[in-house]
mmCIF file of C-alpha atoms in Angstrom:
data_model
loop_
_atom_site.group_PDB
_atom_site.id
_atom_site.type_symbol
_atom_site.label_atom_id
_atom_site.label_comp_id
_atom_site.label_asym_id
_atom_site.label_seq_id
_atom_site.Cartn_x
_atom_site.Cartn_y
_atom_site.Cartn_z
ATOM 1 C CA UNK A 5 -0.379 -2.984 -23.642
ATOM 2 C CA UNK A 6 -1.441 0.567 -22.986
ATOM 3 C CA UNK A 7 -0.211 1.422 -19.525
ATOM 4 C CA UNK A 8 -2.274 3.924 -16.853
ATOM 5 C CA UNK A 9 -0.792 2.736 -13.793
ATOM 6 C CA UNK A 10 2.324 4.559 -13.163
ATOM 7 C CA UNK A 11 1.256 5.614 -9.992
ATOM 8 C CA UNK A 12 1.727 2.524 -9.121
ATOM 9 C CA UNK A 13 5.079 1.599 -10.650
ATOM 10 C CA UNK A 14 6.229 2.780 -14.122
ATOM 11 C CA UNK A 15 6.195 0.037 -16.401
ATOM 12 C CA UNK A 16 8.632 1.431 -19.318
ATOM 13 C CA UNK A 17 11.583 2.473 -18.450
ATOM 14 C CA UNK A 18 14.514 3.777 -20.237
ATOM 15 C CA UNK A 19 16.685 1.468 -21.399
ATOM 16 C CA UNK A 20 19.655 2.906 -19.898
ATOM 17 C CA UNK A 21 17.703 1.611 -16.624
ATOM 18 C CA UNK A 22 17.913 -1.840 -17.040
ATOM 19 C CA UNK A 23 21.167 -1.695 -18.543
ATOM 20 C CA UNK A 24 22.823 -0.072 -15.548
ATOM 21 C CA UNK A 25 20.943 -3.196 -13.542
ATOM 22 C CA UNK A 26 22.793 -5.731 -15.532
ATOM 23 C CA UNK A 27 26.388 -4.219 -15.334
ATOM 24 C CA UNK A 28 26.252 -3.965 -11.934
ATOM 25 C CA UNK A 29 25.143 -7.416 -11.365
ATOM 26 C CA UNK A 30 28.307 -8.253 -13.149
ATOM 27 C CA UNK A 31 30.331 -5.800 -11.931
ATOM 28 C CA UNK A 32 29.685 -5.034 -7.965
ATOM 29 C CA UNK A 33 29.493 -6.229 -4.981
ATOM 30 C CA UNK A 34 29.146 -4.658 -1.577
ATOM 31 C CA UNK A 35 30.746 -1.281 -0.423
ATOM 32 C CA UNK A 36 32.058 -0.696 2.084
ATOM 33 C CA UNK A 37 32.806 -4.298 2.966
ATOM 34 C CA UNK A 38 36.413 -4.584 0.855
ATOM 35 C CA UNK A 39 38.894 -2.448 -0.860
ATOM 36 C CA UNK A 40 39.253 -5.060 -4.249
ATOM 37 C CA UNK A 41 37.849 -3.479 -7.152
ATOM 38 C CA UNK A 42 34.070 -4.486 -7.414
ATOM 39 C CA UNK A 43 33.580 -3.333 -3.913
ATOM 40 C CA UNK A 44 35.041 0.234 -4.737
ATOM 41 C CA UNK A 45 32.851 0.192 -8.171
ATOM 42 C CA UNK A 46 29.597 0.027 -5.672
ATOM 43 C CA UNK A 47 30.788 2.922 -3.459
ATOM 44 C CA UNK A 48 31.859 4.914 -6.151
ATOM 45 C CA UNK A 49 28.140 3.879 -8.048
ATOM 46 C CA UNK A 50 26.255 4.757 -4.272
ATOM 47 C CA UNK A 51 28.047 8.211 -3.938
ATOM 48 C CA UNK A 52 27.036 8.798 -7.961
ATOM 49 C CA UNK A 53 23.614 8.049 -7.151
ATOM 50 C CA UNK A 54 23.786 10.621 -3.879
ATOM 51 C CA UNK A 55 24.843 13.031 -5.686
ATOM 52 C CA UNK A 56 22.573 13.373 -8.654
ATOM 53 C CA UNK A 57 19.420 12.785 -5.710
ATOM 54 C CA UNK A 58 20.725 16.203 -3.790
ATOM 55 C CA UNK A 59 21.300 17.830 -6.954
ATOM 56 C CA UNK A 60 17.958 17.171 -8.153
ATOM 57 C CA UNK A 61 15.859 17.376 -5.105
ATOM 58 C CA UNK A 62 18.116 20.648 -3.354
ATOM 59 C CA UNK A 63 19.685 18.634 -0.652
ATOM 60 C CA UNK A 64 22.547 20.062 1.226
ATOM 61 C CA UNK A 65 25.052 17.084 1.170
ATOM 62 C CA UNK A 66 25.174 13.713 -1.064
ATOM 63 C CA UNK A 67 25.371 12.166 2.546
ATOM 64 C CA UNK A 68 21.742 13.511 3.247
ATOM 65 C CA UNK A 69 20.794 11.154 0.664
ATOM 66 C CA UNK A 70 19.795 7.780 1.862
ATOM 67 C CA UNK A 71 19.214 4.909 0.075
ATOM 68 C CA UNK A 72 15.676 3.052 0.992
ATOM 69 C CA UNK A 73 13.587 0.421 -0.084
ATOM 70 C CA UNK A 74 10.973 2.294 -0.537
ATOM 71 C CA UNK A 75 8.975 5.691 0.164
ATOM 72 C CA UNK A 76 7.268 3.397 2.822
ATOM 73 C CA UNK A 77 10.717 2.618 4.394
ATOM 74 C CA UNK A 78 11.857 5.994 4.625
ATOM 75 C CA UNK A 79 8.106 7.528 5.871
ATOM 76 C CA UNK A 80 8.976 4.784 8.519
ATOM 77 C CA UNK A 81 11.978 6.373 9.576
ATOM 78 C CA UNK A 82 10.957 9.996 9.120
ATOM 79 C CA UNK A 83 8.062 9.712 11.342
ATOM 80 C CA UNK A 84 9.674 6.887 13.747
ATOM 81 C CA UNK A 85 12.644 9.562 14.174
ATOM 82 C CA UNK A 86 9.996 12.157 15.290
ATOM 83 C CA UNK A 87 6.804 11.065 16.934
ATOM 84 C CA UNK A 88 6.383 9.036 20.007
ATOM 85 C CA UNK A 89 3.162 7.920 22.198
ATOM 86 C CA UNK A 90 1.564 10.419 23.395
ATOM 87 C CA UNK A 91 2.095 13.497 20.847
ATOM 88 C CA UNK A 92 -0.217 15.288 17.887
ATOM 89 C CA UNK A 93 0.580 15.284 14.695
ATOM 90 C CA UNK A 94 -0.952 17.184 11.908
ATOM 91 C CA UNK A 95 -1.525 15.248 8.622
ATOM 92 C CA UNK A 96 -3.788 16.052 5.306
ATOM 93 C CA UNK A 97 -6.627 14.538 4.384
ATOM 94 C CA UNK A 98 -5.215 12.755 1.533
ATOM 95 C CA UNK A 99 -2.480 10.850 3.033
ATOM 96 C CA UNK A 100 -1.430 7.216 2.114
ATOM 97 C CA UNK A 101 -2.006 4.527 4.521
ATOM 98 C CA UNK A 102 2.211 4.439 4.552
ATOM 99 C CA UNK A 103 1.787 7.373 6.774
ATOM 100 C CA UNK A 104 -1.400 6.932 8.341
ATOM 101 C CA UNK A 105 -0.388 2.670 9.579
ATOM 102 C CA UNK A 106 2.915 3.694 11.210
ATOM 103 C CA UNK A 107 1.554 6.643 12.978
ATOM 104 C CA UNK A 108 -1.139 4.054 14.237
ATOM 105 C CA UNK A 109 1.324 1.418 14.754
ATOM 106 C CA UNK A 110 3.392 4.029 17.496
ATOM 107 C CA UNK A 111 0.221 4.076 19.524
ATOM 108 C CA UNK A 112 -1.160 7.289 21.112
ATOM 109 C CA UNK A 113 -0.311 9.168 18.533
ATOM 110 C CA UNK A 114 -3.491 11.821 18.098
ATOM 111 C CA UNK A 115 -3.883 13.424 14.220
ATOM 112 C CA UNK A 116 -5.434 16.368 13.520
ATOM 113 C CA UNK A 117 -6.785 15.912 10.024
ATOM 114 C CA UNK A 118 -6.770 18.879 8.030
ATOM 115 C CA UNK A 119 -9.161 18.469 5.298
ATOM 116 C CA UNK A 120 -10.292 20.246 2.376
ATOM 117 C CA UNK A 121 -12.400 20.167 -0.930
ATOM 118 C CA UNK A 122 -10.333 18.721 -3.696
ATOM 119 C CA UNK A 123 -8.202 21.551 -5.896
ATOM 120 C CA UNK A 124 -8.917 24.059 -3.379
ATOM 121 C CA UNK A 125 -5.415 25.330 -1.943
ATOM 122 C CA UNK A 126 -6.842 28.242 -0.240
ATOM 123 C CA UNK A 127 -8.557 25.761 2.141
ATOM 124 C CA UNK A 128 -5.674 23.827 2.390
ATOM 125 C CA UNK A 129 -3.475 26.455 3.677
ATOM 126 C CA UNK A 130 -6.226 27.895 6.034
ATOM 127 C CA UNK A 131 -6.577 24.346 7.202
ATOM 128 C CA UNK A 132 -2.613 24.259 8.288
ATOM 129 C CA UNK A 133 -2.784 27.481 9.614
ATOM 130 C CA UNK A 134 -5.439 26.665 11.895
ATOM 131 C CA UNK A 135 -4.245 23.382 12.851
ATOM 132 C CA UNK A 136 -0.512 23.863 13.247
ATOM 133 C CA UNK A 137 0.897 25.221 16.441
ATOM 134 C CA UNK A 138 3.066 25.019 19.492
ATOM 135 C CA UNK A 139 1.483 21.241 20.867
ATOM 136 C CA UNK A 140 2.568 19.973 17.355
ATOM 137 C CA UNK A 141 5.186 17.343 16.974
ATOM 138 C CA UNK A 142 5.193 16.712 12.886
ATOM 139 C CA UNK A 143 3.519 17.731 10.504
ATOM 140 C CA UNK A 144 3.183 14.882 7.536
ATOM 141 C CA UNK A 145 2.116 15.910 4.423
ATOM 142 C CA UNK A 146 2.037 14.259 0.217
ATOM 143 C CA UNK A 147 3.018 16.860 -1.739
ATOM 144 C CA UNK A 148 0.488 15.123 -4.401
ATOM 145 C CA UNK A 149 -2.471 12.475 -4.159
ATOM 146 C CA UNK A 150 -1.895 9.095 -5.198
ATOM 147 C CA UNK A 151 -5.408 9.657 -6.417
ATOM 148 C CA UNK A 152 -6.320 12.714 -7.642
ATOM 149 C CA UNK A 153 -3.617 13.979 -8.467
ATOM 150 C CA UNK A 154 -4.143 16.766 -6.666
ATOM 151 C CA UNK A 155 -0.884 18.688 -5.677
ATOM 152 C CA UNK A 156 -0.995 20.544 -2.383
ATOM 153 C CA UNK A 157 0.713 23.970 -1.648
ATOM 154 C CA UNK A 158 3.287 22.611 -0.374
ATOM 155 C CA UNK A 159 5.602 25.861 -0.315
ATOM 156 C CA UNK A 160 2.773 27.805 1.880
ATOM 157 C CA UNK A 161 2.495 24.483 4.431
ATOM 158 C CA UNK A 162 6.066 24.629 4.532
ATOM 159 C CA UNK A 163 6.199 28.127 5.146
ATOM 160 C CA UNK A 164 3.338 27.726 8.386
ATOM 161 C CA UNK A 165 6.018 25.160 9.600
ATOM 162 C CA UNK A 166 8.151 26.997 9.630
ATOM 163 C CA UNK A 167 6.779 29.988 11.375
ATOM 164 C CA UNK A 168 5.614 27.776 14.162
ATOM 165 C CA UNK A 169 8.956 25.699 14.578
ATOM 166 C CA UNK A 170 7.096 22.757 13.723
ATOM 167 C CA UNK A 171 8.844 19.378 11.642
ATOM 168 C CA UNK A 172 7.598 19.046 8.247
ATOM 169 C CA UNK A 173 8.008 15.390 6.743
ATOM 170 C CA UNK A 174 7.051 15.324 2.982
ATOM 171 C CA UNK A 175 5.362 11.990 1.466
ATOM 172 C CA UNK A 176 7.118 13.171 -2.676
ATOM 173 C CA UNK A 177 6.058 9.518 -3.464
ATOM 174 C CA UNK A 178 3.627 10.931 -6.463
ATOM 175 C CA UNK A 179 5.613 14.181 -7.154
ATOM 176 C CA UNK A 180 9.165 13.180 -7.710
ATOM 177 C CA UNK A 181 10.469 13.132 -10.845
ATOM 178 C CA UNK A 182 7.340 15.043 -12.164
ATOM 179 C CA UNK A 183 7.128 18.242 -10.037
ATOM 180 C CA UNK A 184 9.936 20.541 -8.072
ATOM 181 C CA UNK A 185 10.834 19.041 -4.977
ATOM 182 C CA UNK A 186 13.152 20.998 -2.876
ATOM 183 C CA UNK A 187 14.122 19.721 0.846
ATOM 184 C CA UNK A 188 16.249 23.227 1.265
ATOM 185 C CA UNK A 189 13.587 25.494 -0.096
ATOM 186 C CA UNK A 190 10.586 23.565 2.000
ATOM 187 C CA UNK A 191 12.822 23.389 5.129
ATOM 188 C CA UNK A 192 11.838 19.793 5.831
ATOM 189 C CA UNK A 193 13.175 17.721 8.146
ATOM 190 C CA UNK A 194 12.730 14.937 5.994
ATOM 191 C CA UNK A 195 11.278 13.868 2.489
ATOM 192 C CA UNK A 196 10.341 10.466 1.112
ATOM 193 C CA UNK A 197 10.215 9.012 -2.372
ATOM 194 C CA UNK A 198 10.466 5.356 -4.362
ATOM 195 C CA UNK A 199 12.519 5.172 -6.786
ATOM 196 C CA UNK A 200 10.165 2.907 -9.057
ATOM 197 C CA UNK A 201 7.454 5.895 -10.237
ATOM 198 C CA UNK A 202 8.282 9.469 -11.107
ATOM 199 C CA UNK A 203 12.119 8.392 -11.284
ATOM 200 C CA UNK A 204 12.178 5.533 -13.382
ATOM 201 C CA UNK A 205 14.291 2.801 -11.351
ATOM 202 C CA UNK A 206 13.184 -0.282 -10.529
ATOM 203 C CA UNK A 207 10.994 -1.540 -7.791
ATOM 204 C CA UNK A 208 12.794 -1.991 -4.132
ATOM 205 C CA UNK A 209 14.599 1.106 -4.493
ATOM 206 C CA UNK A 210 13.895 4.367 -2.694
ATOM 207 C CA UNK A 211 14.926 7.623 -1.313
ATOM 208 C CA UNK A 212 14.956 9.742 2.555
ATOM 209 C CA UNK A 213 16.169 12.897 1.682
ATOM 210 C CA UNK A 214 17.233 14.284 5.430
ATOM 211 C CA UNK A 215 17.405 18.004 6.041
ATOM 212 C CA UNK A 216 20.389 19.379 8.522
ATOM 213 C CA UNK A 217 20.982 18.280 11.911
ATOM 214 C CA UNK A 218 18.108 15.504 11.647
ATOM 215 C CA UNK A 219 19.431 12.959 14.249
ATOM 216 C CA UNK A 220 17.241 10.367 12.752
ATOM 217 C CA UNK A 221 16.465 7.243 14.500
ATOM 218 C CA UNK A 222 17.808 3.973 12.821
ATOM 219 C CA UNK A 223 14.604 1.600 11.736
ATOM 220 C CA UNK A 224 17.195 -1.141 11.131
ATOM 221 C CA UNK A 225 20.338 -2.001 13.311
ATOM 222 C CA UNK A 226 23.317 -3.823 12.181
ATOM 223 C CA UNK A 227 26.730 -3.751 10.088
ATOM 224 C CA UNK A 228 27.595 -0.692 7.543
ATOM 225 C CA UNK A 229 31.256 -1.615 7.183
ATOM 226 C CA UNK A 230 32.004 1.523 9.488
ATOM 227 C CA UNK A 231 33.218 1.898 13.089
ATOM 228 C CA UNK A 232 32.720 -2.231 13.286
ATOM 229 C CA UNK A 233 33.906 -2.315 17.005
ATOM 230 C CA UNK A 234 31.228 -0.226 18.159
ATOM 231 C CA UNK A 235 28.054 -1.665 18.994
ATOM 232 C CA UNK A 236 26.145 1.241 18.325
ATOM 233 C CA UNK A 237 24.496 1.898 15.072
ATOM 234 C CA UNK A 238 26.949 5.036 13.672
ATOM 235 C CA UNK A 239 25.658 8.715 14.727
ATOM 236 C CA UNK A 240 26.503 10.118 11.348
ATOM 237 C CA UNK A 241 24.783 9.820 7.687
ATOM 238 C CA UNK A 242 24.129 7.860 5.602
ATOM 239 C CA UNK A 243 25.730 4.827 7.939
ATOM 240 C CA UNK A 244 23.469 5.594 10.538
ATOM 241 C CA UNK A 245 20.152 4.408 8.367
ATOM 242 C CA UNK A 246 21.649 1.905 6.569
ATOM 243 C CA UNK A 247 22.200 -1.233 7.841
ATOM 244 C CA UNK A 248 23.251 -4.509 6.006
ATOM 245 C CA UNK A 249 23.655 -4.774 2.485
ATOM 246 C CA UNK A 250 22.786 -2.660 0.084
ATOM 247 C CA UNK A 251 20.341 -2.812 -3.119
ATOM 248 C CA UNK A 252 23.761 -1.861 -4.946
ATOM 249 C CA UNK A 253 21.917 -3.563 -8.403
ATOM 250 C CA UNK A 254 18.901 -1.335 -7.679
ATOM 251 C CA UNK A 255 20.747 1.554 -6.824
ATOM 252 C CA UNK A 256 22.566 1.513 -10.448
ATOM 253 C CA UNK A 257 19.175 1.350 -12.378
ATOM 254 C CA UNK A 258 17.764 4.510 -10.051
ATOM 255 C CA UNK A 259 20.841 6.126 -11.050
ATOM 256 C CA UNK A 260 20.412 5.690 -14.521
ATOM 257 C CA UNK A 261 16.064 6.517 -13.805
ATOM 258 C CA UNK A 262 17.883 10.193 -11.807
ATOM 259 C CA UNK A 263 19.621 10.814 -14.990
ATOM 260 C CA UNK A 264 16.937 10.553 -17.301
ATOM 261 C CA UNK A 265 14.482 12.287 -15.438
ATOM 262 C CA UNK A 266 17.616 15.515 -15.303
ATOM 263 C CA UNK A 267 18.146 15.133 -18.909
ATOM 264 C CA UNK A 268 14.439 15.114 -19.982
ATOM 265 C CA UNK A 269 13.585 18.016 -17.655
ATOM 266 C CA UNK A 270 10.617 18.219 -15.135
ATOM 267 C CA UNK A 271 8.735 20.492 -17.551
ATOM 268 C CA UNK A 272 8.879 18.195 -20.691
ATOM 269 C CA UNK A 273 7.814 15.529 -18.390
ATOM 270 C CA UNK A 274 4.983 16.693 -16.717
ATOM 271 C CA UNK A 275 3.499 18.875 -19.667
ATOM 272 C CA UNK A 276 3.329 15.198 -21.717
ATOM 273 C CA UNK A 277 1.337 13.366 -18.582
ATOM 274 C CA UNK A 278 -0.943 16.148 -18.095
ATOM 275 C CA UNK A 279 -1.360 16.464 -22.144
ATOM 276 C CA UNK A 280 -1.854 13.000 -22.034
ATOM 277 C CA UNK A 281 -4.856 12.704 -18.878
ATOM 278 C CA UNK A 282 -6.200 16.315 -20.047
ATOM 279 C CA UNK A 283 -7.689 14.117 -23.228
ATOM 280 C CA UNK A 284 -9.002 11.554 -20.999
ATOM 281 C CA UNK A 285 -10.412 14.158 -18.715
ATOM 282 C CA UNK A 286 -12.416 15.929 -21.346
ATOM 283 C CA UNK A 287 -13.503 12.973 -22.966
ATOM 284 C CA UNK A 288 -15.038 11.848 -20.031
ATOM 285 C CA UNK A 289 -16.559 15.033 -18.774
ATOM 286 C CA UNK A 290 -19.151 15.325 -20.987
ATOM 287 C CA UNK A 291 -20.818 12.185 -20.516
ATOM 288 C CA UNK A 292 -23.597 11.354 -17.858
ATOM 289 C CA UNK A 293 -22.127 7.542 -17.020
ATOM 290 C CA UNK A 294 -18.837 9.021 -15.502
ATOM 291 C CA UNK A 295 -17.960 11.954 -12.555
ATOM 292 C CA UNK A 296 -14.338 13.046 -13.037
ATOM 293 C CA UNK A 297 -11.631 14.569 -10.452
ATOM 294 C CA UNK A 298 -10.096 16.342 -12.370
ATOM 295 C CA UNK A 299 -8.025 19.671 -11.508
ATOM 296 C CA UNK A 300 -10.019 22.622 -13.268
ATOM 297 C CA UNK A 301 -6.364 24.557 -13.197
ATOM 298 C CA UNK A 302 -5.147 21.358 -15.229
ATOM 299 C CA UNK A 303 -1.920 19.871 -13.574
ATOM 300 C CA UNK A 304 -1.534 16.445 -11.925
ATOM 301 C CA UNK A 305 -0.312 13.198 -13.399
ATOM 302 C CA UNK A 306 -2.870 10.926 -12.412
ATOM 303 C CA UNK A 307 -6.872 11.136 -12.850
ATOM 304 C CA UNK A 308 -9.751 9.538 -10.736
ATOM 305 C CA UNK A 309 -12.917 9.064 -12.325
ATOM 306 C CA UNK A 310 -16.434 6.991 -10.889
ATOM 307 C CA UNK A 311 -18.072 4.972 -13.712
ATOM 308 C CA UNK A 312 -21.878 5.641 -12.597
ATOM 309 C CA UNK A 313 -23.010 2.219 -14.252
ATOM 310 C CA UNK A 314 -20.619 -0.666 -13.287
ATOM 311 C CA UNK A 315 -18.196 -0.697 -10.343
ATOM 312 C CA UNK A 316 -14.808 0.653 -10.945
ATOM 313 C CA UNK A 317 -13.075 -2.790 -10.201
ATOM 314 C CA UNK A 318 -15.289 -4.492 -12.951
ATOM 315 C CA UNK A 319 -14.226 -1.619 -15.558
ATOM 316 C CA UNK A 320 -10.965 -1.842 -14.912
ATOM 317 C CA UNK A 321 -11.190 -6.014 -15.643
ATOM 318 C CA UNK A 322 -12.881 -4.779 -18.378
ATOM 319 C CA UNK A 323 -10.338 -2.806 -19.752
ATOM 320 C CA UNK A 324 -7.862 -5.047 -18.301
ATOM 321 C CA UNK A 325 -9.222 -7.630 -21.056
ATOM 322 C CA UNK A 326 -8.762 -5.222 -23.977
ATOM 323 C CA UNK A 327 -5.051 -4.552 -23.265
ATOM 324 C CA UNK A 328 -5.222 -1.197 -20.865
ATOM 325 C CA UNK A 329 -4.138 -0.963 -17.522
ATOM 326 C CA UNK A 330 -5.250 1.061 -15.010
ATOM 327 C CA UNK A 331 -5.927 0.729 -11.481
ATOM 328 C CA UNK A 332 -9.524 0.462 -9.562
ATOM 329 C CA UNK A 333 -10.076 0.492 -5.933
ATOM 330 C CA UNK A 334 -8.874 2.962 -2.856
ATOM 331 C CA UNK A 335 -5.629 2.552 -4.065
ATOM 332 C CA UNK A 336 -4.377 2.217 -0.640
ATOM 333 C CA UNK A 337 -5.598 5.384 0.524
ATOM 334 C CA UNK A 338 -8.866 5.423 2.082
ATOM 335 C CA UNK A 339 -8.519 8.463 3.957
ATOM 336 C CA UNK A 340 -8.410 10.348 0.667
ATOM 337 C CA UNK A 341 -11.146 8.878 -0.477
ATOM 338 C CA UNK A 342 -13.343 9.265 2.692
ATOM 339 C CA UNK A 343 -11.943 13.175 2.602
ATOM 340 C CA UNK A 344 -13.176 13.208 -1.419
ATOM 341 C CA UNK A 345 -16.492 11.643 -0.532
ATOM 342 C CA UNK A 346 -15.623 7.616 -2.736
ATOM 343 C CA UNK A 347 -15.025 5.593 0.005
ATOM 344 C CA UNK A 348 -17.842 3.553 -0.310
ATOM 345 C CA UNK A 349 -16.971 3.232 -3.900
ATOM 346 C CA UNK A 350 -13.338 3.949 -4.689
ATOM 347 C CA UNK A 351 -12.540 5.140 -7.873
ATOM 348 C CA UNK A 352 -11.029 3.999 -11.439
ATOM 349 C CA UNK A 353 -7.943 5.853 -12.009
ATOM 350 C CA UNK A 354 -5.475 6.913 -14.748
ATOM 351 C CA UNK A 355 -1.998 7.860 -14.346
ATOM 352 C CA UNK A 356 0.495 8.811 -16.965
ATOM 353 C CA UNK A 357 4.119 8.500 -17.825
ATOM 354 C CA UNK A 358 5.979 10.200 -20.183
ATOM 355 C CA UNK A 359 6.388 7.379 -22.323
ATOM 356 C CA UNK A 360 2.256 7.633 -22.723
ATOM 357 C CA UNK A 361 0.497 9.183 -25.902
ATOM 358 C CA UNK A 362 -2.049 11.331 -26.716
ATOM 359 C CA UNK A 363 -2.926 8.585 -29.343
ATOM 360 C CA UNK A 364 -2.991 5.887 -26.312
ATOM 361 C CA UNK A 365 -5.684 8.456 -24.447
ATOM 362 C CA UNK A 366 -7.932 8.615 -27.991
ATOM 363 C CA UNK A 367 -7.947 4.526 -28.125
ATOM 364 C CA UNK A 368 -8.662 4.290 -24.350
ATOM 365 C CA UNK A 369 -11.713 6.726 -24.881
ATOM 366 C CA UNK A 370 -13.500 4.893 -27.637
ATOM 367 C CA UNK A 371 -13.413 1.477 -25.527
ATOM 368 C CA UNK A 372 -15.170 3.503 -22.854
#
């Protein structure tokens, strides 16, 4: 198979990834909830995992790092732990429907949209300036479209946040693992990412990186295998937003993705996805059956495109047939596509891993 969907969930991982899922299936158990040996092997394994998170991603303390399901789960609890009924929030125009259902889920909640022409981050950061001030709760941002690929300035939004006191919570589900993410440097209050994309681990795993002094609000209430005669969730990290046991298995195999992703470098990484969707971009530009999104700058590890002659759902069976995956559709993101003018159609799109090819882009252009 020829694999394009890593936007999705990376398909080939490194083998150290599985591995590390399969010793600690053998080996752990639950911390926290003994003192014999395979419960201390999961602490030690969950402080491990902390640590190389906030050294990668420029978190203060390992205990900043908490352990999710998910980047939905932690966007949950980033934007449960700030917003309420009744305030405004200020979002992008190419946010995920894991930001845009739970603000709709709190009720009340009233968005200003800030929305701008694809690769333009002049507009971008107007748009923030203009919209961001003093009435403001959050401000929820991706750092880069699910699909477009389009990475927003994410330093200069910070920056507006910060001159207006405002919360910043960052949606790094797309961006992790490929480009810098820093919670100190971007001042955010939180940032979200899964562990099963940019970082290699497997699916169900997840990170909330929490910046200082966040008192974040618990999504899920129960044991932690701390302070077990109070009734109250704990008030300090990570206990407080973890409840019940943990994905210790899945936790191993992100730990193992984290260490790859270090040892490879960001750089090496992203240069070989953008090498990779730069081929399929120019193939495809030059033809009169296809529009392409892609980044004039260059950048981005995933590409939209709009097949002008079939739908993008029955190219993607289509390709689907021969061996290629890829992923058709709004791709769970219909406000980007309503801000990028494909809602009525969605798009087909291509995202890259650094286990793709430039050789895997040439075969993929000649069945087109």
């Amino acid at each position: 198979m020829i694999y394009f969907d890593s936007a999705a969930t990376t398909l080939q991982k490194p083998a150290s990834v599985p591995a590390a899922v399969a010793d600690a299936i053998d080996t752990m158990t639950t911390p926290g909830r003994g003192d014999h040996p395979a419960a201390r092997m999961a602490a030690d394994l969950m402080l491990r995992c902390r640590m190389e998170a906030a050294e990668l991603f420029d978190v203060p303390t390992p205990e900043n790092v908490i352990l999710t399901s998910n980047a939905t789960h932690g966007l949950n609890i980033a934007i449960r732990s700030l917003v309420s009924p009744g305030d405004t929030v200020v979002i992008s125009g190419y946010e995920h429907n894991a930001v845009t259902r739970p603000l709709r889920d709190i009720g009340r909640v009233s968005c200003r949209i800030v929305n701008g022409r694809l690769f333009d981050p002049r507009q971008m950061i107007e748009g923030f300036r203009r919209a961001v001030d003093g009435g403001v709760k959050a401000v929820i941002c991706t750092h880069t479209s699910n699909v477009f690929g389009y990475t927003l300035p994410m330093d200069e939004i910070a920056g507006i946040c910060r001159e207006r006191g405002v919360p910043l919570i960052v949606d790094a589900s797309q961006s992790a693992g490929i480009q810098p993410v820093s919670l100190r440097r971007w001042g955010a209050a939180y940032t979200a990412m899964p562990g099963h994309k940019g970082l290699y681990g497997p699916q169900g795993t997840g990170l909330l990186l929490c910046g200082e002094g966040q008192t974040a609000r618990p999504l899920l209430a129960g044991g932690t295998g701390s302070l077990s005669l109070q009734q109250e969730m704990p008030d300090f990290l990570p206990d407080r937003l973890e409840a019940g046991t943990q994905n210790v298995h899945g936790a191993a195999g992100l730990l193992a993705g984290l260490r790859f992703v270090r040892a490879q470098g960001l750089e090496k990484i992203r240069r070989r996805e953008e090498e990779v969707l730069r081929i399929l971009a120019a193939g495809l530009s030059g033809r009169d059956d296809f529009r392409v999104f892609a980044d004039p700058a260059g950048g981005g590890s995933a590409l939209s495109v709009l097949p002008l002659r079939e739908a993008p759902e029955t190219l993607a069976d289509r390709l689907a047939e021969q061996g290629v995956a890829v992923r058709a559709g709004l791709h769970c993101a219909p406000l980007a596509h309503r801000t990028a003018g494909t809602e009525e159609t969605g798009t087909l799109r291509f995202s890259a891993s650094i286990f793709n090819t430039p050789e895997e882009a040439e075969t993929v252009l000649r069945m087109l």
